[in-house]
């Protein structure tokens, strides 16, 4: 039996729209073994079918390689909420691809794993950090997926503010303009370079300015009820920067000091949307696979 652990991810990181992704210390886990029939437990009954994304991803790799699709027994253990901008689908995809690789001894290279996961997800910005950990930029040009790791100073902590409502990526993309002014694009690319430096050095002096994106956040904020209130709460509790995690609905505060999580969660209690604050840091390991005998 194989145990697989995959980190949640926070894509975009403000000005890195469709490019940056950060793995965080919040994990989806599963146990998987070959079986004589498909058996899925540990998730809502609606996901215990052949359509389950972990199983679909497992099957996809085997079919691509013309291997027989052996049934599996899959036990899922994950609290990563669905459609909240924390890369829950990337966690499923990476888990399924790694399950195929391990159970069928495929010996796929890192680049092959990235390629299969990206083909399944449709974009690399969540699957690359989910597989490899840390902060990464990724970009697909034709059939080639370029990816690059960037350091994050250990002084940074990330607090995810997770509401009770979902926001589908397709909906959050529909509100974006089709074109942008030259000034907007130049501002964003300049901020991206300075953001990477601020994350590397730990100098948070201007972090809020460098996270302040003009490509997607102004349009998506409107879809996230109580955005301004949560931003104010985060800043009052010491956040040096704030951004929409992925396409939302989760919001992310970036801190460089310890946060009183109990007080922070208390201050969210009066809000309508049952926001939970999760204390996270950068996951540097990425997906982890281990074989167990029982
Ligand atoms: N980078 C994409 C977006 C995917 O913001 O729409 C988010 O997970």
Short mmCIF file of C-alpha atoms and ligand atoms in Angstrom, two decimals:
data_model
loop_
_atom_site.label_atom_id
_atom_site.label_comp_id
_atom_site.label_asym_id
_atom_site.label_seq_id
_atom_site.Cartn_x
_atom_site.Cartn_y
_atom_site.Cartn_z
CA UNK A 1 0.00 0.00 0.00
CA UNK A 2 1.20 3.48 -0.85
CA UNK A 3 0.62 6.55 1.31
CA UNK A 4 0.63 9.87 -0.58
CA UNK A 5 0.70 13.34 0.97
CA UNK A 6 0.33 16.45 -1.21
CA UNK A 7 0.40 20.10 -0.06
CA UNK A 8 -2.32 22.63 -0.73
CA UNK A 9 -1.18 25.52 -2.92
CA UNK A 10 -1.85 29.21 -3.19
CA UNK A 11 -1.60 30.30 -6.83
CA UNK A 12 -0.93 33.79 -8.22
CA UNK A 13 0.49 35.30 -4.98
CA UNK A 14 -0.86 38.73 -5.94
CA UNK A 15 0.98 39.95 -9.02
CA UNK A 16 2.08 36.51 -10.28
CA UNK A 17 -1.22 35.85 -12.07
CA UNK A 18 -1.25 32.43 -13.77
CA UNK A 19 2.47 32.11 -13.02
CA UNK A 20 3.38 31.91 -9.31
CA UNK A 21 2.27 29.18 -6.92
CA UNK A 22 3.19 28.54 -3.31
CA UNK A 23 3.00 25.19 -1.49
CA UNK A 24 1.75 25.52 2.09
CA UNK A 25 1.73 23.29 5.16
CA UNK A 26 -1.83 22.04 4.75
CA UNK A 27 -2.11 18.56 3.27
CA UNK A 28 -4.36 16.15 1.47
CA UNK A 29 -3.48 12.51 2.10
CA UNK A 30 -4.55 9.19 0.69
CA UNK A 31 -3.72 5.51 0.90
CA UNK A 32 -3.93 3.54 -2.30
CA UNK A 33 -3.39 -0.08 -3.26
CA UNK A 34 -4.17 -2.34 -6.21
CA UNK A 35 -7.44 -4.20 -5.85
CA UNK A 36 -9.89 -6.34 -7.82
CA UNK A 37 -12.54 -3.61 -7.84
CA UNK A 38 -12.61 0.17 -7.48
CA UNK A 39 -13.32 1.12 -3.88
CA UNK A 40 -13.17 4.74 -2.67
CA UNK A 41 -13.70 5.87 0.92
CA UNK A 42 -13.03 8.97 3.03
CA UNK A 43 -14.87 11.48 0.83
CA UNK A 44 -18.53 12.37 0.21
CA UNK A 45 -20.50 9.55 -1.49
CA UNK A 46 -20.87 11.72 -4.60
CA UNK A 47 -17.09 11.45 -5.15
CA UNK A 48 -16.87 7.69 -4.53
CA UNK A 49 -17.35 6.88 -8.22
CA UNK A 50 -15.21 6.39 -11.33
CA UNK A 51 -15.41 10.18 -11.79
CA UNK A 52 -13.30 10.77 -8.69
CA UNK A 53 -10.46 13.09 -9.74
CA UNK A 54 -7.74 11.02 -8.03
CA UNK A 55 -8.95 7.90 -9.84
CA UNK A 56 -9.39 9.78 -13.14
CA UNK A 57 -5.81 11.07 -12.90
CA UNK A 58 -4.49 7.56 -12.08
CA UNK A 59 -6.40 6.20 -15.08
CA UNK A 60 -5.24 9.00 -17.40
CA UNK A 61 -1.56 8.20 -16.93
CA UNK A 62 -2.05 4.46 -17.44
CA UNK A 63 -4.12 5.02 -20.58
CA UNK A 64 -1.52 7.44 -21.97
CA UNK A 65 1.10 4.73 -21.53
CA UNK A 66 -1.16 1.98 -22.90
CA UNK A 67 -1.09 0.08 -19.61
CA UNK A 68 -4.07 -1.82 -18.21
CA UNK A 69 -6.10 0.26 -15.75
CA UNK A 70 -6.07 -1.95 -12.66
CA UNK A 71 -8.77 -1.12 -10.08
CA UNK A 72 -7.61 0.46 -6.83
CA UNK A 73 -8.68 0.70 -3.24
CA UNK A 74 -8.41 4.39 -2.36
CA UNK A 75 -8.80 5.84 1.13
CA UNK A 76 -8.84 9.65 1.15
CA UNK A 77 -8.08 11.86 4.14
CA UNK A 78 -8.21 15.56 3.26
CA UNK A 79 -9.68 18.70 4.81
CA UNK A 80 -8.61 20.96 1.94
CA UNK A 81 -11.87 22.64 0.95
CA UNK A 82 -13.05 22.41 -2.64
CA UNK A 83 -13.19 25.51 -4.92
CA UNK A 84 -11.65 27.88 -2.35
CA UNK A 85 -8.38 28.76 -4.12
CA UNK A 86 -6.20 26.30 -2.20
CA UNK A 87 -5.43 23.92 -5.04
CA UNK A 88 -7.72 21.06 -3.99
CA UNK A 89 -7.93 19.76 -7.58
CA UNK A 90 -4.13 19.88 -7.92
CA UNK A 91 -3.89 17.76 -4.75
CA UNK A 92 -6.18 15.14 -6.32
CA UNK A 93 -4.39 15.19 -9.68
CA UNK A 94 -0.90 14.91 -8.18
CA UNK A 95 -2.13 12.09 -5.89
CA UNK A 96 -3.60 10.13 -8.81
CA UNK A 97 -0.55 10.58 -11.05
CA UNK A 98 1.81 9.55 -8.23
CA UNK A 99 -0.42 6.55 -7.41
CA UNK A 100 -0.09 5.33 -11.01
CA UNK A 101 3.66 5.94 -10.97
CA UNK A 102 4.20 4.02 -7.73
CA UNK A 103 1.73 1.15 -8.02
CA UNK A 104 2.75 0.38 -11.61
CA UNK A 105 6.46 1.14 -11.17
CA UNK A 106 6.45 3.56 -14.10
CA UNK A 107 9.61 5.43 -12.99
CA UNK A 108 8.35 8.70 -14.49
CA UNK A 109 10.83 11.59 -14.45
CA UNK A 110 10.05 14.88 -12.67
CA UNK A 111 9.37 16.50 -16.01
CA UNK A 112 6.99 13.69 -17.07
CA UNK A 113 5.11 14.01 -13.76
CA UNK A 114 4.81 17.80 -14.26
CA UNK A 115 3.59 17.25 -17.83
CA UNK A 116 0.88 14.70 -16.93
CA UNK A 117 -0.33 16.80 -13.97
CA UNK A 118 -0.46 19.95 -16.13
CA UNK A 119 -2.34 18.16 -18.90
CA UNK A 120 -4.93 17.07 -16.34
CA UNK A 121 -5.23 20.45 -14.57
CA UNK A 122 -4.98 22.58 -17.72
CA UNK A 123 -2.40 24.95 -16.17
CA UNK A 124 0.83 24.37 -14.22
CA UNK A 125 0.68 27.03 -11.48
CA UNK A 126 -0.86 24.79 -8.79
CA UNK A 127 0.44 21.35 -9.78
CA UNK A 128 4.12 22.38 -9.93
CA UNK A 129 4.33 23.58 -6.28
CA UNK A 130 2.00 20.74 -5.18
CA UNK A 131 4.47 18.23 -6.67
CA UNK A 132 7.73 19.95 -5.84
CA UNK A 133 7.03 22.28 -2.89
CA UNK A 134 8.10 25.87 -2.25
CA UNK A 135 7.40 28.93 -4.35
CA UNK A 136 7.59 28.41 -8.09
CA UNK A 137 6.93 30.21 -11.32
CA UNK A 138 5.63 28.03 -14.11
CA UNK A 139 4.66 28.68 -17.67
CA UNK A 140 3.54 26.52 -20.55
CA UNK A 141 4.90 27.44 -23.98
CA UNK A 142 3.57 25.04 -26.62
CA UNK A 143 4.24 21.55 -25.27
CA UNK A 144 7.05 22.70 -22.98
CA UNK A 145 6.40 23.52 -19.33
CA UNK A 146 9.02 25.82 -17.84
CA UNK A 147 9.25 26.00 -14.08
CA UNK A 148 11.58 27.74 -11.70
CA UNK A 149 11.85 27.76 -7.88
CA UNK A 150 12.23 30.94 -5.84
CA UNK A 151 13.27 31.21 -2.19
CA UNK A 152 10.97 32.52 0.54
CA UNK A 153 12.59 33.87 3.69
CA UNK A 154 11.76 31.77 6.74
CA UNK A 155 10.44 34.83 8.61
CA UNK A 156 7.26 34.77 6.50
CA UNK A 157 4.08 33.13 7.74
CA UNK A 158 0.93 32.79 5.68
CA UNK A 159 -2.53 32.92 7.21
CA UNK A 160 -5.32 31.61 4.98
CA UNK A 161 -8.74 33.16 5.58
CA UNK A 162 -11.20 30.55 4.33
CA UNK A 163 -14.91 31.45 3.97
CA UNK A 164 -17.88 29.11 3.81
CA UNK A 165 -18.61 29.85 0.14
CA UNK A 166 -16.98 28.44 -2.97
CA UNK A 167 -15.81 30.38 -6.01
CA UNK A 168 -15.33 28.36 -9.19
CA UNK A 169 -12.22 29.34 -11.17
CA UNK A 170 -14.30 29.56 -14.39
CA UNK A 171 -16.57 32.15 -12.75
CA UNK A 172 -13.58 34.09 -11.41
CA UNK A 173 -11.99 34.12 -14.90
CA UNK A 174 -15.18 35.31 -16.58
CA UNK A 175 -15.01 38.67 -14.79
CA UNK A 176 -11.52 39.49 -16.13
CA UNK A 177 -11.07 42.00 -18.97
CA UNK A 178 -9.88 40.76 -22.36
CA UNK A 179 -7.14 43.38 -22.59
CA UNK A 180 -5.15 45.70 -20.34
CA UNK A 181 -3.42 49.03 -20.78
CA UNK A 182 0.34 49.07 -21.29
CA UNK A 183 0.70 50.94 -17.97
CA UNK A 184 -1.17 48.20 -16.08
CA UNK A 185 0.99 45.45 -17.58
CA UNK A 186 4.25 47.31 -16.93
CA UNK A 187 3.24 48.08 -13.32
CA UNK A 188 2.40 44.44 -12.69
CA UNK A 189 5.60 43.03 -14.15
CA UNK A 190 7.70 45.53 -12.18
CA UNK A 191 5.91 44.64 -8.95
CA UNK A 192 6.43 40.93 -9.62
CA UNK A 193 10.20 41.37 -9.72
CA UNK A 194 10.18 43.38 -6.50
CA UNK A 195 7.82 40.89 -4.84
CA UNK A 196 10.22 38.01 -5.53
CA UNK A 197 13.06 40.01 -3.97
CA UNK A 198 10.97 40.93 -0.89
CA UNK A 199 10.02 37.27 -0.43
CA UNK A 200 13.64 36.20 -0.81
CA UNK A 201 15.21 38.75 1.54
CA UNK A 202 12.49 38.93 4.20
CA UNK A 203 12.27 42.71 3.76
CA UNK A 204 8.52 43.27 4.13
CA UNK A 205 8.68 47.08 4.11
CA UNK A 206 6.82 47.40 0.81
CA UNK A 207 5.32 43.93 0.58
CA UNK A 208 1.75 45.27 0.47
CA UNK A 209 2.61 47.45 -2.55
CA UNK A 210 4.32 44.59 -4.40
CA UNK A 211 1.37 42.23 -3.80
CA UNK A 212 -1.11 44.82 -5.06
CA UNK A 213 -2.09 43.35 -8.42
CA UNK A 214 -4.07 45.13 -11.15
CA UNK A 215 -4.61 42.19 -13.49
CA UNK A 216 -7.12 40.02 -11.60
CA UNK A 217 -7.63 41.10 -8.00
CA UNK A 218 -9.68 44.31 -8.56
CA UNK A 219 -12.22 42.29 -10.58
CA UNK A 220 -12.32 39.24 -8.34
CA UNK A 221 -12.61 41.17 -5.06
CA UNK A 222 -16.19 41.99 -6.02
CA UNK A 223 -17.04 38.27 -6.03
CA UNK A 224 -15.75 37.80 -2.49
CA UNK A 225 -18.25 39.08 0.06
CA UNK A 226 -16.62 40.62 3.18
CA UNK A 227 -13.24 41.01 1.38
CA UNK A 228 -12.61 44.50 2.80
CA UNK A 229 -13.57 43.50 6.35
CA UNK A 230 -11.26 40.47 6.28
CA UNK A 231 -8.41 42.56 4.82
CA UNK A 232 -8.84 45.09 7.66
CA UNK A 233 -8.82 42.32 10.26
CA UNK A 234 -5.68 40.80 8.70
CA UNK A 235 -3.85 44.14 8.57
CA UNK A 236 -4.86 44.95 12.18
CA UNK A 237 -3.44 41.62 13.30
CA UNK A 238 -0.10 42.49 11.69
CA UNK A 239 -0.34 41.25 8.08
CA UNK A 240 2.28 42.97 5.94
CA UNK A 241 0.54 41.95 2.75
CA UNK A 242 -2.75 40.49 1.57
CA UNK A 243 -3.89 38.77 -1.62
CA UNK A 244 -6.53 36.49 -3.14
CA UNK A 245 -5.34 32.89 -2.97
CA UNK A 246 -5.65 31.40 -6.47
CA UNK A 247 -8.95 32.54 -7.91
CA UNK A 248 -10.49 32.78 -4.41
CA UNK A 249 -12.55 32.54 -2.32
CA UNK A 250 -9.72 32.13 0.23
CA UNK A 251 -7.77 35.28 1.08
CA UNK A 252 -4.16 35.15 2.26
CA UNK A 253 -2.40 37.35 4.79
CA UNK A 254 1.40 37.46 4.76
CA UNK A 255 3.03 38.06 8.15
CA UNK A 256 6.59 38.37 9.41
CA UNK A 257 5.75 38.02 13.09
CA UNK A 258 3.87 35.45 15.13
CA UNK A 259 0.11 35.77 15.00
CA UNK A 260 -2.33 35.18 17.87
CA UNK A 261 -4.55 32.76 15.98
CA UNK A 262 -7.14 32.46 18.74
CA UNK A 263 -7.66 36.23 18.83
CA UNK A 264 -7.69 36.35 15.03
CA UNK A 265 -10.35 33.63 14.78
CA UNK A 266 -12.37 35.40 17.48
CA UNK A 267 -12.36 38.62 15.46
CA UNK A 268 -13.80 36.72 12.46
CA UNK A 269 -16.74 35.32 14.44
CA UNK A 270 -19.07 38.27 13.87
CA UNK A 271 -18.82 37.91 10.07
CA UNK A 272 -21.53 36.28 7.96
CA UNK A 273 -19.37 33.76 6.15
CA UNK A 274 -17.88 31.66 8.97
CA UNK A 275 -14.31 32.59 7.99
CA UNK A 276 -11.59 30.34 9.48
CA UNK A 277 -8.02 31.55 9.79
CA UNK A 278 -5.40 28.83 9.21
CA UNK A 279 -1.81 29.35 10.32
CA UNK A 280 0.44 28.10 7.51
CA UNK A 281 4.03 28.27 6.41
CA UNK A 282 5.80 27.34 3.20
CA UNK A 283 5.99 23.61 2.46
CA UNK A 284 9.39 22.91 0.94
CA UNK A 285 9.04 19.14 0.42
CA UNK A 286 6.19 18.94 -2.05
CA UNK A 287 4.39 15.66 -2.58
CA UNK A 288 5.58 12.77 -0.49
CA UNK A 289 5.13 9.07 -1.25
CA UNK A 290 5.88 6.19 1.09
CA UNK A 291 5.24 2.48 0.86
CA UNK A 292 3.63 0.79 3.85
CA UNK A 293 3.23 -2.90 4.49
CA UNK A 294 0.03 -2.64 6.57
N1 LIG B 1 -4.12 31.00 -11.90
C1 LIG B 1 -5.48 30.58 -12.14
C2 LIG B 1 -6.44 31.71 -11.86
C3 LIG B 1 -5.82 29.33 -11.40
O1 LIG B 1 -6.16 32.57 -11.05
O2 LIG B 1 -7.49 31.74 -12.52
C4 LIG B 1 -6.07 29.48 -9.97
O3 LIG B 1 -5.98 28.27 -9.27
#
